[in-house]
Short mmCIF file of C-alpha atoms in Angstrom, two decimals:
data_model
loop_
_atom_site.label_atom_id
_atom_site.label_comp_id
_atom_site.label_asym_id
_atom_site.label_seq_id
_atom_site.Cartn_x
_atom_site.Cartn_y
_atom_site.Cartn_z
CA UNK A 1 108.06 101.15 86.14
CA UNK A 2 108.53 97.73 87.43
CA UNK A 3 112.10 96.53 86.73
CA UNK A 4 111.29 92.63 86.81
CA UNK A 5 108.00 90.95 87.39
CA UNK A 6 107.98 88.85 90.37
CA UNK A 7 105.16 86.50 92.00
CA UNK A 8 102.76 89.08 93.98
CA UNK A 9 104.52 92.13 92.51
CA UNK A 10 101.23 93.96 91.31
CA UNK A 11 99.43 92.90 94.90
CA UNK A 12 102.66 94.51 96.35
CA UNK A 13 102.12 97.68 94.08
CA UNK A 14 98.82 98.00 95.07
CA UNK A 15 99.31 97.84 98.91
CA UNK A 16 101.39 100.87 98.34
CA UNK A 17 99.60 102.83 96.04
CA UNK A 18 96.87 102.38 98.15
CA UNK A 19 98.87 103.54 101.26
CA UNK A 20 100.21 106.62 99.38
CA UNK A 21 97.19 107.73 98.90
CA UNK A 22 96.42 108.58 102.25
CA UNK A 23 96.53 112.74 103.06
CA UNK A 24 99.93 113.05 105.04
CA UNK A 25 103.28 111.77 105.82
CA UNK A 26 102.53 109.74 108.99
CA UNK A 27 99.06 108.54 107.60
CA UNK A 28 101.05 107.04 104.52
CA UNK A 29 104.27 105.79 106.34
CA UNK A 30 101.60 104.40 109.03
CA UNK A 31 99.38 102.63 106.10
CA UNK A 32 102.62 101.53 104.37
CA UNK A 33 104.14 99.53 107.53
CA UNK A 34 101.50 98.11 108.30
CA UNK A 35 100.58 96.68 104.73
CA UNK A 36 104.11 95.81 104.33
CA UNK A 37 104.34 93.97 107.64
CA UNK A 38 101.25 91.57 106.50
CA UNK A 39 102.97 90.97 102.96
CA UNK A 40 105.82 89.78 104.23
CA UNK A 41 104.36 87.61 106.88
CA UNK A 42 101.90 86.09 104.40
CA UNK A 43 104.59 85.47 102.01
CA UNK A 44 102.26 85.99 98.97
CA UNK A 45 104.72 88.33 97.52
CA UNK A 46 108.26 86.40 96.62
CA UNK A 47 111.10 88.55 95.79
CA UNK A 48 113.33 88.41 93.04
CA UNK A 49 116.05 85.54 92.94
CA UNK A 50 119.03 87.71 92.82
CA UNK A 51 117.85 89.58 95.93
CA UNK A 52 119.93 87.40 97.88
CA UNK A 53 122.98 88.15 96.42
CA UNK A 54 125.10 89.51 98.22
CA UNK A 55 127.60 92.29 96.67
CA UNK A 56 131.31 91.69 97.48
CA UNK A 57 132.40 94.30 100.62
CA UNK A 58 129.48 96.42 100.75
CA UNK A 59 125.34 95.90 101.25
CA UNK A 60 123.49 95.50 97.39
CA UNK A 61 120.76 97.43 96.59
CA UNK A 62 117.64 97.04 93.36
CA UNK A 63 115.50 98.84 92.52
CA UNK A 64 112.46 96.50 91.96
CA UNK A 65 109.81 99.46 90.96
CA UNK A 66 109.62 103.14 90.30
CA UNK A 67 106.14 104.71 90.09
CA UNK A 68 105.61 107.06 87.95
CA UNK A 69 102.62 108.56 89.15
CA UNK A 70 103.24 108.43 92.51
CA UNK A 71 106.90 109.35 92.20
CA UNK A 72 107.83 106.86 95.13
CA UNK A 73 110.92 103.98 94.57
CA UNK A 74 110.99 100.64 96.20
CA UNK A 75 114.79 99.04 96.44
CA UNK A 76 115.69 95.68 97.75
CA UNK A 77 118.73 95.62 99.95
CA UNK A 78 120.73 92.68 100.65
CA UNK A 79 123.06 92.49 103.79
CA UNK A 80 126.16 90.12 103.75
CA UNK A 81 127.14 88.97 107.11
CA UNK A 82 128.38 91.98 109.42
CA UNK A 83 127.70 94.31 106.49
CA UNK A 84 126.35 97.93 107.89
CA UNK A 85 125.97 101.98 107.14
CA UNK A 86 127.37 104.73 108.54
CA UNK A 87 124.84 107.25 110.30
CA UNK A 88 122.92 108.57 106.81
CA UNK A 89 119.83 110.53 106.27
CA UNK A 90 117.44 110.10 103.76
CA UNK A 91 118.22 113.72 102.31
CA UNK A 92 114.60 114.79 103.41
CA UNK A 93 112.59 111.93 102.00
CA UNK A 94 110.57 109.74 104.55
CA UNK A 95 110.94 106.07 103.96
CA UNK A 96 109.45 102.46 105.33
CA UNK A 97 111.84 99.83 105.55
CA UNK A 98 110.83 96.25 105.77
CA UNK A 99 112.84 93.08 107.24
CA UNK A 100 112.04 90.21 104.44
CA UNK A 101 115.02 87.64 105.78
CA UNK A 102 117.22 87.47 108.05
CA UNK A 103 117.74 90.15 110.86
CA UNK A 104 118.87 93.64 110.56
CA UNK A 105 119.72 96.15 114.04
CA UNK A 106 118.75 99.76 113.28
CA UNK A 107 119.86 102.60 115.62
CA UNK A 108 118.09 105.63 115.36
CA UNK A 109 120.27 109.36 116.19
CA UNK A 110 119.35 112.78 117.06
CA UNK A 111 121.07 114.75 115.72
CA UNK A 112 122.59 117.58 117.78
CA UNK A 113 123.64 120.59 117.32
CA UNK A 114 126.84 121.20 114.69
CA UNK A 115 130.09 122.25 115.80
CA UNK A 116 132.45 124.34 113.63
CA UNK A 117 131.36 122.65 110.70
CA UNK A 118 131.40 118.78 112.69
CA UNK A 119 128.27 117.01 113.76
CA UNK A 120 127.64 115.70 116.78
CA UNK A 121 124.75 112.41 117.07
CA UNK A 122 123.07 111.34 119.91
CA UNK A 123 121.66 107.71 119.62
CA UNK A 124 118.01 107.85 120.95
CA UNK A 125 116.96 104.08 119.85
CA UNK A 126 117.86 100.57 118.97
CA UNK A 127 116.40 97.79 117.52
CA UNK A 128 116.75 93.94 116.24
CA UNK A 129 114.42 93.63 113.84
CA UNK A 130 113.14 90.14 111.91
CA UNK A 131 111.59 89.60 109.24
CA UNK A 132 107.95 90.40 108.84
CA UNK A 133 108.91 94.19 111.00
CA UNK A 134 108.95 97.12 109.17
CA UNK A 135 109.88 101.13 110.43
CA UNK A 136 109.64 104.40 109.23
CA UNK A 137 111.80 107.32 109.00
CA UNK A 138 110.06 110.70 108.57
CA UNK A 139 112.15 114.34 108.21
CA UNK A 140 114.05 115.93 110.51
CA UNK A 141 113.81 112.64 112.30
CA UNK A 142 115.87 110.07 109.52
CA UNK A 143 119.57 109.61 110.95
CA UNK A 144 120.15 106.17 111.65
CA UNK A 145 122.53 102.96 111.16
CA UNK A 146 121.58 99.74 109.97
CA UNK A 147 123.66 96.45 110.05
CA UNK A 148 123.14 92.98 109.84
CA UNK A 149 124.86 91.43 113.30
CA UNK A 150 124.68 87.81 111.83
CA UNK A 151 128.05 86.29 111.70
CA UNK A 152 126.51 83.50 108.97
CA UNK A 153 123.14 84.27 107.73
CA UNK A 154 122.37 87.13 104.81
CA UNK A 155 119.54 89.74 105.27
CA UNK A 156 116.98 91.26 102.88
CA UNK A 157 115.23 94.17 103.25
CA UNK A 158 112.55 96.10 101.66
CA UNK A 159 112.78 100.10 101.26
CA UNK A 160 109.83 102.11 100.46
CA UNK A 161 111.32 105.40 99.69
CA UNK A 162 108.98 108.96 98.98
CA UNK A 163 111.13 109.89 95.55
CA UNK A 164 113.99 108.08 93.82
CA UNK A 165 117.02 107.74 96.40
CA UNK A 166 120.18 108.83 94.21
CA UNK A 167 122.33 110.52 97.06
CA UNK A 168 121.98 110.89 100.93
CA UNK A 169 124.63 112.33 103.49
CA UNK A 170 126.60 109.98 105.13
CA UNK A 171 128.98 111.18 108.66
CA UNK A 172 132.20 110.02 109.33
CA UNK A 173 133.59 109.70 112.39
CA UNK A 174 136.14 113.08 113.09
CA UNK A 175 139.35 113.08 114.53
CA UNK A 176 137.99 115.03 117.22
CA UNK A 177 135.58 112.67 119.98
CA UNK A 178 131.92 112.49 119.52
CA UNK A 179 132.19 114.10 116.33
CA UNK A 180 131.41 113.30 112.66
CA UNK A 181 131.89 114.99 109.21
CA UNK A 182 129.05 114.96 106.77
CA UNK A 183 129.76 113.99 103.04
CA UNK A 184 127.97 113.34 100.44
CA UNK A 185 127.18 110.23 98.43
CA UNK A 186 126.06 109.22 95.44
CA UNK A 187 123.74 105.79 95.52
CA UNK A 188 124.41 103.38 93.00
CA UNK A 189 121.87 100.33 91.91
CA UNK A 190 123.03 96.62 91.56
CA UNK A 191 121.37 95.29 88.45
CA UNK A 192 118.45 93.03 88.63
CA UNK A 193 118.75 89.57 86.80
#
């Protein structure tokens, strides 16, 4: 269900239904990076107004569609200055994530293995990323940090997700060095207007 219509919404829609169509994981995530990279850049498809809002001490994020018969989710994020995540999964679901403004810095982890209940990450990859790049994160391989390292300038990014993205785990640093504790956390949605 689309949330709010939007110049090039249904051309956006159609890239990744298209894409989703395609017989596995890396086929579609490959497809849908790719078709999102060339949206972007040809900025036929204009984003909602209010995705560059920024949300007072913490990154925004709208949901902008919901398919039902594909089952997949695409959510806006907006990035204040400095804004960031803690290392997070994706709670199994692969995802393509799309730079539309500004610049975000994702660093990938391994994750290694637990210790007495702590986890221990091992970052394996970084990048600065502008707009018109898009990545994908695909199970077991989905821990990672994203932040935007502008000190002035707000960020927008585009998140294809596999299923609606209600919860994830996020790890805390530990007391103990090199270590983090998992929690879990629930996902909220910043309304659309």
């Amino acid at each position: 269900m689309l949330a709010q219509e939007f110049p090039g919404c249904r051309q956006l829609i159609d890239a990744i239904d298209e894409a989703v169509s395609q017989p596995t994981t890396q086929a579609i995530t490959d497809s849908l990076r790719q078709s999102l990279c060339r949206l972007i850049r040809a900025r036929e498809v204009q984003l909602p107004d209010c995705v560059y809002e920024t949300a007072e001490g913490r990154y925004a994020r709208r949901e902008l569609y919901c398919s039902e018969e594909h089952g997949y989710c695409v959510v806006a994020m907006t990035w204040g200055p400095g804004q960031g995540t803690p290392i997070h999964d994706h709670c199994g679901m692969w995802c393509v994530e799309g730079v539309w403004s500004g610049e975000l810095e994702v660093t990938q982890y391994e994750r290694l293995a637990d210790d007495q209940g702590q986890c221990r990450f091992q970052p394996v990859g970084s990048i600065q990323a502008g707009p018109g790049s898009a990545g994908s994160l695909i199970p077991p391989h989905e821990y990672h940090t994203i932040r935007n390292p502008s000190e002035d300038v707000v960020a927008v990014s585009l998140h294809i997700y596999s299923g609606q993205m209600t919860h994830c785990a996020v790890f805390q640093p530990a007391a103990e060095a090199q270590c983090y504790e998992r929690h879990d956390r629930q996902l909220g949605l910043d309304p659309l207007h």
